[in-house]
PDB file of C-alpha atoms in Angstrom:
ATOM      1  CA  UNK A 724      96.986 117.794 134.301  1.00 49.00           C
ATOM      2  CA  UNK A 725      98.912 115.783 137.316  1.00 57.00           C
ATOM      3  CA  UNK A 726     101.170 117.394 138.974  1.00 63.00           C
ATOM      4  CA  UNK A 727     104.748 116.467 138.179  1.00 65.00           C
ATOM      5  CA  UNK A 728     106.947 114.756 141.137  1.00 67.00           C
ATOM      6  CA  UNK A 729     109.286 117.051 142.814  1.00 73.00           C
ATOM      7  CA  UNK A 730     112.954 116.851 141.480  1.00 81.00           C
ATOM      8  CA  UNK A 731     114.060 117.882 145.057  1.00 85.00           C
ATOM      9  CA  UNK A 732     114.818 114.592 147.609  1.00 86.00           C
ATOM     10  CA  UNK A 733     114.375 114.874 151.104  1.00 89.00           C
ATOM     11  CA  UNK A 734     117.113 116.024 152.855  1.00 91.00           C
ATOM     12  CA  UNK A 735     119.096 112.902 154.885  1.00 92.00           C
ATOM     13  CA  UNK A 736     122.469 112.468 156.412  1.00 93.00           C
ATOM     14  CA  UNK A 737     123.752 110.626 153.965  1.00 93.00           C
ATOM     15  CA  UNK A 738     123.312 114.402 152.135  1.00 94.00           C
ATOM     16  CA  UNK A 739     124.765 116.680 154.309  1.00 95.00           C
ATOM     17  CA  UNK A 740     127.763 114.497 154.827  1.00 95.00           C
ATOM     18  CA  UNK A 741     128.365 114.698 151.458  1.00 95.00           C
ATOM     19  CA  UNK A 742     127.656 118.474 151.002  1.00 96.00           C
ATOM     20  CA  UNK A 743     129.657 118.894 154.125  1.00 96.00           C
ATOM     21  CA  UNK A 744     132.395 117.033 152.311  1.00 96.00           C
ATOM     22  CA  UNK A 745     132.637 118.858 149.341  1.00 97.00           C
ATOM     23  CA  UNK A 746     132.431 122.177 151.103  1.00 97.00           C
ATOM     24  CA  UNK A 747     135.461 121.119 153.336  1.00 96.00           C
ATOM     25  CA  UNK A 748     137.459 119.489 150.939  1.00 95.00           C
ATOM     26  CA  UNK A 749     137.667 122.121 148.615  1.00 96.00           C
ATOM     27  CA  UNK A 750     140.888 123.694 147.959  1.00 96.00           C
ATOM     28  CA  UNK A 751     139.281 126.670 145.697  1.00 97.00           C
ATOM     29  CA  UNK A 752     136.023 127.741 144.835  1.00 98.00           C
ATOM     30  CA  UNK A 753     134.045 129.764 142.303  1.00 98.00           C
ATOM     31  CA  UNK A 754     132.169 133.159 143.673  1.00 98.00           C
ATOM     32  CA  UNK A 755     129.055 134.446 142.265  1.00 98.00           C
ATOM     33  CA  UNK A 756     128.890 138.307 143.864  1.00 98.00           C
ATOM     34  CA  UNK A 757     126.701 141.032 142.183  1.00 97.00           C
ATOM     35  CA  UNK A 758     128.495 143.755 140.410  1.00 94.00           C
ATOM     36  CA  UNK A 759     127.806 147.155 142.387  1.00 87.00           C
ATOM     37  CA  UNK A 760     127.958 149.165 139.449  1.00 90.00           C
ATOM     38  CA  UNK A 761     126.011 146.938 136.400  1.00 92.00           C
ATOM     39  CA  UNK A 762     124.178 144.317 139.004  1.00 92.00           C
ATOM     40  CA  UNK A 763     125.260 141.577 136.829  1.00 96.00           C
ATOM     41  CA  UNK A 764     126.514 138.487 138.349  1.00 96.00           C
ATOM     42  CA  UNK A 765     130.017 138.334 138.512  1.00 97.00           C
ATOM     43  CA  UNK A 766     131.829 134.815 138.755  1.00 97.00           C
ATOM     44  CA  UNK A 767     135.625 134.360 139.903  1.00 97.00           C
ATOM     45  CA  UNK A 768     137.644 131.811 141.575  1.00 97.00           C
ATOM     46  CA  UNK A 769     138.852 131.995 145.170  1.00 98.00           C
ATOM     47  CA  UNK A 770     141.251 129.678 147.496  1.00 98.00           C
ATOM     48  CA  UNK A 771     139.130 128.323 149.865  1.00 98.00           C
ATOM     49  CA  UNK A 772     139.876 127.128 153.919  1.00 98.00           C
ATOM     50  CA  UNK A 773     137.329 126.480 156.700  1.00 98.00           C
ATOM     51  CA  UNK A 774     137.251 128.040 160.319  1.00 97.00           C
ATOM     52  CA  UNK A 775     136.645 125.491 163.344  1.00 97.00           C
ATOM     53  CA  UNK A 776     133.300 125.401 162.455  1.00 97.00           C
ATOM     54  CA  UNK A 777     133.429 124.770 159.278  1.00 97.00           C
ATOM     55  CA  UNK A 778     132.612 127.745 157.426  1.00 98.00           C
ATOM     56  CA  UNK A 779     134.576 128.615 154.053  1.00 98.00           C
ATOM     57  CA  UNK A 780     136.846 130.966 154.329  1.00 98.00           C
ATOM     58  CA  UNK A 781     138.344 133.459 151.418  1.00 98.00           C
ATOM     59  CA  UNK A 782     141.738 135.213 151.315  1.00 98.00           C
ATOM     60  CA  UNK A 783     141.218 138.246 148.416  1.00 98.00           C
ATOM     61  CA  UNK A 784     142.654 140.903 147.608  1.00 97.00           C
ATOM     62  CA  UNK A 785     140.647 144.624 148.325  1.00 95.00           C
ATOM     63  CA  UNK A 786     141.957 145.562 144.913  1.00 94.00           C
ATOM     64  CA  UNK A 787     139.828 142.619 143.356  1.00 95.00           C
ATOM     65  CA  UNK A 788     136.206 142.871 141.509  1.00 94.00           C
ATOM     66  CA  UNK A 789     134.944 140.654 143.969  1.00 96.00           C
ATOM     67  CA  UNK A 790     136.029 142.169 146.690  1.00 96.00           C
ATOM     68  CA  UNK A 791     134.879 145.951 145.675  1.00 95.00           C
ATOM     69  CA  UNK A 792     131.701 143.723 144.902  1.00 96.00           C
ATOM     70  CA  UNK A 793     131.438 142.407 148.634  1.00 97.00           C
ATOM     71  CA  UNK A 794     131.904 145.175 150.015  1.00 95.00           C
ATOM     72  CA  UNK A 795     128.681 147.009 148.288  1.00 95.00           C
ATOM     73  CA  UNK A 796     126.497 143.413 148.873  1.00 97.00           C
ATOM     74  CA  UNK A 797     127.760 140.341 151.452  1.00 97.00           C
ATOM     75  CA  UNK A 798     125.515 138.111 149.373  1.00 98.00           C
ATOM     76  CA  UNK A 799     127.774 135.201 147.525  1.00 98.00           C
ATOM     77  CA  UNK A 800     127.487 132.212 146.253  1.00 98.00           C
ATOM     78  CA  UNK A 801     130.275 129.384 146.045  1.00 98.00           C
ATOM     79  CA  UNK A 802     130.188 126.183 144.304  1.00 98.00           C
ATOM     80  CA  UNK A 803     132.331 123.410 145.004  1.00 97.00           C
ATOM     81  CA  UNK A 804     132.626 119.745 144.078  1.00 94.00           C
ATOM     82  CA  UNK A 805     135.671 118.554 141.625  1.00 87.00           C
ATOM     83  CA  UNK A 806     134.554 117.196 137.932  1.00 85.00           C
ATOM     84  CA  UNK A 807     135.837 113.693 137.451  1.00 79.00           C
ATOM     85  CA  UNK A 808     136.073 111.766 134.347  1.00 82.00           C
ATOM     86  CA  UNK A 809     133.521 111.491 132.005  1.00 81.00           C
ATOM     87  CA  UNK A 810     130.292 114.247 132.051  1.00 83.00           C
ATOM     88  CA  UNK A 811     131.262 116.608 134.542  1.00 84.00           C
ATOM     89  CA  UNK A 812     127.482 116.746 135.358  1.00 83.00           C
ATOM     90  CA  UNK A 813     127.804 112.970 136.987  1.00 78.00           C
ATOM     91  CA  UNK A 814     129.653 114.438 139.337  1.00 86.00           C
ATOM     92  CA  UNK A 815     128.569 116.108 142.849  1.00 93.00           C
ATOM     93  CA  UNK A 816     128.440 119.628 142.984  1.00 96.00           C
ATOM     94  CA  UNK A 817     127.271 122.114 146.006  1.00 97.00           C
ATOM     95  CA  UNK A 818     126.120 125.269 145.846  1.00 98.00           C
ATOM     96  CA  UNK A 819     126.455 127.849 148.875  1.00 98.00           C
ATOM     97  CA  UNK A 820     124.309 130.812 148.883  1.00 98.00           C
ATOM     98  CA  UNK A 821     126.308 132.710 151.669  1.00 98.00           C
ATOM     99  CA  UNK A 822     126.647 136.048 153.199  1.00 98.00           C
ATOM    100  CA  UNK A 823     130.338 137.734 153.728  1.00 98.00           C
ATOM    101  CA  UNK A 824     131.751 138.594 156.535  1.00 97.00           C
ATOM    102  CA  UNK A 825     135.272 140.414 156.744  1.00 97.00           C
ATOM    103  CA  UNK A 826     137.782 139.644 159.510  1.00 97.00           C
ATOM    104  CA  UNK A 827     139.986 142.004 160.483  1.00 95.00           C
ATOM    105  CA  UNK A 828     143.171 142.074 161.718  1.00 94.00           C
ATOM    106  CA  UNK A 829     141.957 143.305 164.607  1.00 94.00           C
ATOM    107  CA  UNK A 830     139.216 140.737 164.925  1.00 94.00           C
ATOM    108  CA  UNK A 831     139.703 137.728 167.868  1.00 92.00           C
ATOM    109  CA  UNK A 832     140.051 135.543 165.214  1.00 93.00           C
ATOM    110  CA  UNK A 833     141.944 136.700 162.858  1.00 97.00           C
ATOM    111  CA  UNK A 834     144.824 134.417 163.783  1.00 96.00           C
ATOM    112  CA  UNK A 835     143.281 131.347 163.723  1.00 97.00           C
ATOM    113  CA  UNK A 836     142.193 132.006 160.404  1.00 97.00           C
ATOM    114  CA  UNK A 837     145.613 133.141 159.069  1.00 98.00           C
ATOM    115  CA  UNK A 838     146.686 129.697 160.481  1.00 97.00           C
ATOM    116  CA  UNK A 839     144.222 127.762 159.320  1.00 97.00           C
ATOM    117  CA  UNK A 840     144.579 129.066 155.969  1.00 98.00           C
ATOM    118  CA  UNK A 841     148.016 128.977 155.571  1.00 98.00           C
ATOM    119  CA  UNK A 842     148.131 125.300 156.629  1.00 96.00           C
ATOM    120  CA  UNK A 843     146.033 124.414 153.579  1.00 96.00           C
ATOM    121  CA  UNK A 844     147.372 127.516 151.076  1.00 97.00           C
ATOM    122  CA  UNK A 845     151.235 127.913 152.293  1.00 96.00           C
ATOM    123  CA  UNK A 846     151.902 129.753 149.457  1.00 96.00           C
ATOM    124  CA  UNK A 847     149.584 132.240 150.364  1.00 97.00           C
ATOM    125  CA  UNK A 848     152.371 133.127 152.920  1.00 97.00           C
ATOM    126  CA  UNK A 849     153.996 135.206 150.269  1.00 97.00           C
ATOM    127  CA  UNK A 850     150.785 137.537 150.177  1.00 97.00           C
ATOM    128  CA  UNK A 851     149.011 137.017 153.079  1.00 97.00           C
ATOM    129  CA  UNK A 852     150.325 140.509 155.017  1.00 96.00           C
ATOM    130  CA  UNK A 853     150.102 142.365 152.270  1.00 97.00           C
ATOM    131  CA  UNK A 854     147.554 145.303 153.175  1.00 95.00           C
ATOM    132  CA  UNK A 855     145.410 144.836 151.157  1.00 95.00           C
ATOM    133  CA  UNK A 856     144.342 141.493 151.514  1.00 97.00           C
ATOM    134  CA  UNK A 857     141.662 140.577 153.884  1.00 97.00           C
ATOM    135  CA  UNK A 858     139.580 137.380 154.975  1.00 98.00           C
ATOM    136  CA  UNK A 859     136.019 136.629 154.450  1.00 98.00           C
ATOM    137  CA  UNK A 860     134.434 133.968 156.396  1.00 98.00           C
ATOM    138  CA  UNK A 861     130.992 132.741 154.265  1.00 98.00           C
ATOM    139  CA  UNK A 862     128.205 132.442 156.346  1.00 98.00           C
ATOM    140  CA  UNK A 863     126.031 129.688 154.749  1.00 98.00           C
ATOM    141  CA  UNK A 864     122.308 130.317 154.498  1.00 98.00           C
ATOM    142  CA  UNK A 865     121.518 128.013 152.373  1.00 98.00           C
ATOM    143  CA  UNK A 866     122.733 125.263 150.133  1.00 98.00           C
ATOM    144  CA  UNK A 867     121.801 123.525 146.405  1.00 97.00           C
ATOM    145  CA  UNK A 868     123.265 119.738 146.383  1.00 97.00           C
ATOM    146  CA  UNK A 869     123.542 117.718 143.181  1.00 94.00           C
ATOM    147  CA  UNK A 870     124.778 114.338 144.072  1.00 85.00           C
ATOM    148  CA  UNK A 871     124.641 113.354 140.485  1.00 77.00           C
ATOM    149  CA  UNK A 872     121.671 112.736 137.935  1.00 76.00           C
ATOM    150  CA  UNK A 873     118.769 112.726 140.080  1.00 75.00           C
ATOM    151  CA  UNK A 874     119.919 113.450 143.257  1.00 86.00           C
ATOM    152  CA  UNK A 875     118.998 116.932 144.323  1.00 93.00           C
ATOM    153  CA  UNK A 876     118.822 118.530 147.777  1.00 96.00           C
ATOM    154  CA  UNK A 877     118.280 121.827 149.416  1.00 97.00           C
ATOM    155  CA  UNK A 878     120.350 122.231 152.825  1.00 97.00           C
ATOM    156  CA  UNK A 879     119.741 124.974 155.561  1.00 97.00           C
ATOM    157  CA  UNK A 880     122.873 126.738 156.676  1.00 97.00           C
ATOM    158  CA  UNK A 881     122.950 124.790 159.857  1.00 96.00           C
ATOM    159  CA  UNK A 882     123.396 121.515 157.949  1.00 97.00           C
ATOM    160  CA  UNK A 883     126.786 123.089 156.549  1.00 97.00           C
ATOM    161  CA  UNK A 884     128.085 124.323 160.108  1.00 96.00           C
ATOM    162  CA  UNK A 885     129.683 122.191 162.666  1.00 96.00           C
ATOM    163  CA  UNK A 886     127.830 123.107 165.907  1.00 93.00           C
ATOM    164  CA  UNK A 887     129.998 121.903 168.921  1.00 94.00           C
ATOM    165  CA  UNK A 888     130.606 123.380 172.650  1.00 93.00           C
ATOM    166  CA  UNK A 889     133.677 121.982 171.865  1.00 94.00           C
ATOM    167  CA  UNK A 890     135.030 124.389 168.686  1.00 96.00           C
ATOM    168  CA  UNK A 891     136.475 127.410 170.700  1.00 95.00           C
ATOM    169  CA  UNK A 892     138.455 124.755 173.086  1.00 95.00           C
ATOM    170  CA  UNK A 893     139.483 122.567 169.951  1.00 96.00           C
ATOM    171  CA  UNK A 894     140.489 125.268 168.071  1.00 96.00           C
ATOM    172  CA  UNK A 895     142.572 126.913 171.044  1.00 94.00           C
ATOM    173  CA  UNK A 896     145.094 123.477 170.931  1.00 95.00           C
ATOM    174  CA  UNK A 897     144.768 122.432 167.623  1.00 96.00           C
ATOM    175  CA  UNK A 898     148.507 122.799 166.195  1.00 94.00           C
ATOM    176  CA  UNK A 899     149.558 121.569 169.475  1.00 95.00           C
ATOM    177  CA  UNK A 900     146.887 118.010 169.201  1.00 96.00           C
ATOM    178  CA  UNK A 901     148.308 117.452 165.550  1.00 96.00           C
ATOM    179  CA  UNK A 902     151.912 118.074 166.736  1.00 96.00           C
ATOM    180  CA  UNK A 903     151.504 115.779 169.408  1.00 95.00           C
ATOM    181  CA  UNK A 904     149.785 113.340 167.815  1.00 96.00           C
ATOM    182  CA  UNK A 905     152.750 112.990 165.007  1.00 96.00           C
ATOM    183  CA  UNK A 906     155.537 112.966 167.742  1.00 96.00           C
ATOM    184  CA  UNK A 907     153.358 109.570 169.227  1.00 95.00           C
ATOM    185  CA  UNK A 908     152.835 108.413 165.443  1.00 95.00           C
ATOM    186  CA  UNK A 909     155.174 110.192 162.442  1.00 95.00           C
ATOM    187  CA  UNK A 910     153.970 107.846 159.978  1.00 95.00           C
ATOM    188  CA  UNK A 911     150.151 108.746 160.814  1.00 96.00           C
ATOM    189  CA  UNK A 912     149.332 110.556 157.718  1.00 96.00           C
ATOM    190  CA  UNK A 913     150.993 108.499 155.098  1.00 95.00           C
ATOM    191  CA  UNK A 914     149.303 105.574 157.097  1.00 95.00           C
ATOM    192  CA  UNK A 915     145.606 107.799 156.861  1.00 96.00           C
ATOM    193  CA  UNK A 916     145.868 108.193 152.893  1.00 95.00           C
ATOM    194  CA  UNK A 917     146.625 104.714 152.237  1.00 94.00           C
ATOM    195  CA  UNK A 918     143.679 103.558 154.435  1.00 94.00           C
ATOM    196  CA  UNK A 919     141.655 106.358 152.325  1.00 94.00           C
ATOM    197  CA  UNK A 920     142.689 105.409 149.171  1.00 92.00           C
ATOM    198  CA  UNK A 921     144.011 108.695 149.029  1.00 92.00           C
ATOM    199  CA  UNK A 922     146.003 109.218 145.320  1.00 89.00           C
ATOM    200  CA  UNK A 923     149.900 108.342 146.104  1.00 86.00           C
ATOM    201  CA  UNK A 924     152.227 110.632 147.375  1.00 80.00           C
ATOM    202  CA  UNK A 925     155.116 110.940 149.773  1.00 75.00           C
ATOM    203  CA  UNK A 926     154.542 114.003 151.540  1.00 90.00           C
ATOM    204  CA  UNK A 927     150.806 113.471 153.073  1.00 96.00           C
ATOM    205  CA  UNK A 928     150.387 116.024 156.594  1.00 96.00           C
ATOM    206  CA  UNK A 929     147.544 116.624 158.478  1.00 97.00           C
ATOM    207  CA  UNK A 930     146.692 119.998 157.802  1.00 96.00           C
ATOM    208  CA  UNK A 931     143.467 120.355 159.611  1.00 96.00           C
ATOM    209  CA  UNK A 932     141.339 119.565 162.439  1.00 97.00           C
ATOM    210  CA  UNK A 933     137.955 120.018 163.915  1.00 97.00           C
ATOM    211  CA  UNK A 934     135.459 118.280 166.038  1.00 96.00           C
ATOM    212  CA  UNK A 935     133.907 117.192 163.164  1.00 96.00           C
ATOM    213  CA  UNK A 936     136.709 115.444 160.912  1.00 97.00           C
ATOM    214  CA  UNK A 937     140.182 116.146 159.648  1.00 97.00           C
ATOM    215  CA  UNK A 938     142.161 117.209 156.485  1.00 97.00           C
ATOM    216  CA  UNK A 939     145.020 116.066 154.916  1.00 97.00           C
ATOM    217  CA  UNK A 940     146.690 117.688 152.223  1.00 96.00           C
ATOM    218  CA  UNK A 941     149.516 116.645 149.926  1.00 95.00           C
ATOM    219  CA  UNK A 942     150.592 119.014 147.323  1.00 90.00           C
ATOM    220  CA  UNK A 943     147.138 119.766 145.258  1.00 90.00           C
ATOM    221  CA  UNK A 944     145.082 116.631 146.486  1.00 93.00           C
ATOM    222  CA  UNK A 945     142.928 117.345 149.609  1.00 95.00           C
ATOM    223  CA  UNK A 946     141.189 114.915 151.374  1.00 95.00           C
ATOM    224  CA  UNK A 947     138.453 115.623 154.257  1.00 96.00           C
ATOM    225  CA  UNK A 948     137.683 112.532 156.708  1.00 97.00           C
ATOM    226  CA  UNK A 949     134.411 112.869 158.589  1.00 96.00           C
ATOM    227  CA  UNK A 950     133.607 110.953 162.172  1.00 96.00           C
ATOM    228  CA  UNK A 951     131.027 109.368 162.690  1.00 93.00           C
ATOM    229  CA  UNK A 952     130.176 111.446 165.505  1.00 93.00           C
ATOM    230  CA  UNK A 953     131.267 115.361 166.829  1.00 95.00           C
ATOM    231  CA  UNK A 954     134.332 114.908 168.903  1.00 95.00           C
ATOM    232  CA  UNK A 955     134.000 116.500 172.396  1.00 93.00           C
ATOM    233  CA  UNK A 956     137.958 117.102 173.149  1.00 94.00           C
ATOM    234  CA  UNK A 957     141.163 116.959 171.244  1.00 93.00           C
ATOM    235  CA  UNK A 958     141.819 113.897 173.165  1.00 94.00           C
ATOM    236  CA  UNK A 959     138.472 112.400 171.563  1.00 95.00           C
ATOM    237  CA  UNK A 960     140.229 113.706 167.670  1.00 96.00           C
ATOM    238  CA  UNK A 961     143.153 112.382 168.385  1.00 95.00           C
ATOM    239  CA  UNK A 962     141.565 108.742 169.378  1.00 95.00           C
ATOM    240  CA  UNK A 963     139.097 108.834 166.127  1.00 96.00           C
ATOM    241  CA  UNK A 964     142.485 109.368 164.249  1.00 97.00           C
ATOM    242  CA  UNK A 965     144.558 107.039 165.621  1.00 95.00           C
ATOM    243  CA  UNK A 966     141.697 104.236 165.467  1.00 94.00           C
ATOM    244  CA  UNK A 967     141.197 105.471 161.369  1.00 95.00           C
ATOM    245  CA  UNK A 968     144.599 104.991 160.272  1.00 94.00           C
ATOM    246  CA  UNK A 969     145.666 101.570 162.391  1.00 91.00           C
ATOM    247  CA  UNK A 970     142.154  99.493 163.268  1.00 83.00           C
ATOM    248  CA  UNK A 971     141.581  96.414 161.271  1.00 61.00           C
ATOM    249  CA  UNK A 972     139.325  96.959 158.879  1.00 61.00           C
TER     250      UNK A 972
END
């Protein structure tokens, strides 16, 4: 009997962009954690960010299943990607087996990711300093991508990560690059969704930035640009910005 031909594609760019994509454009998630007391699986949905680097980041509360889970076993696995019209199985789809890491208040951190998060979720400010709620940041290990019917990948964890010299220094003067940035062009992010097709709406803001690519966010649409290459300075994001939203095409 022949062998049958792997379902499983060899992993290209043109994959981990899109993984990438769908892992940084998600607005919310659903968690697989195992259950501490039955071992069962147990699947929930979670409001998702991403640190400088790129990796997802949870807000939960300590009171949740989830969270009690977590706390027993870091492993989890998220899966984002958006169903569109039609099947929902058409439609891309990445799965991140990850391992949890709380930050604490205390942590170096911790402040960035309160910003960061808060820029995407602002009306997580309402909770946010509430005791007990805490951050995870998701390690990836490893990562499952469908691309549609026929298109399967496996990713390493490294795929999913933006590794840059740059992040810590980026990260540092981020608010301050995207304030500047809008003081030299307000109309920048309406100008960036209509060059991206982005779904109409008058209140577009740039609500994220890393060496790798930005966010914008508009109500519930959010849309994640990637450059073509890592950006080495905020001078360098600013530039792949500004050429995005007002080159010729």
């Amino acid at each position: 009997m022949k062998d049958q031909p792997s379902p499983i594609r060899e992993t290209d760019d043109d994959a981990r962009k899109l993984a990438r994509v769908l892992l940084r454009s998600a607005r919310h998630a659903a968690i697989a954690v195992l259950d501490s007391e039955t071992g069962f699986p147990f699947a929930s949905r979670v409001l998702v960010a991403t640190d400088i680097d790129g990796t997802p980041v949870i807000l939960v509360s300590k009171l949740s299943a989830h969270t009690r889970a977590l706390a027993k076993d870091s492993r989890a696995s998220l899966l984002t990607g958006e169903p569109g019209k039609g099947d929902p199985l058409a439609h891309p789809r990445l799965t991140t087996q990850c391992l949890a890491e709380p930050v604490e208040r205390s942590h170096a951190f911790y402040d960035r990711i309160r910003t960061r998060f808060l820029a995407r979720h602002p009306k997580a400010n309402l909770y946010v300093d509430f005791p007990d709620f805490l951050f995870f940041r998701l390690k990836p290990e490893l990562g499952s991508l469908n691309g549609g019917f026929g298109r399967a990948y496996q990713l390493e964890g490294n795929d999913l990560i933006i590794q840059s010299a740059a992040n810590e220094e980026i990260a540092a003067c981020a608010a301050e690059t995207v304030r500047d940035l809008v003081e030299r062009h307000p109309d920048v992010a309406q100008t960036l969704a209509i060059r991206l097709n982005a779904p109409k709406s008058a209140s577009w803001r740039i609500c994220g930035i890393d060496p790798s690519g930005f966010d914008l966010i508009s109500g519930d649409f959010l849309l994640r640009y990637e450059f073509e290459c890592l950006a080495e300075e905020a001078d360098h994001i600013c530039s792949n910005i500004s050429k995005t939203a007002y080159s010729i095409p």
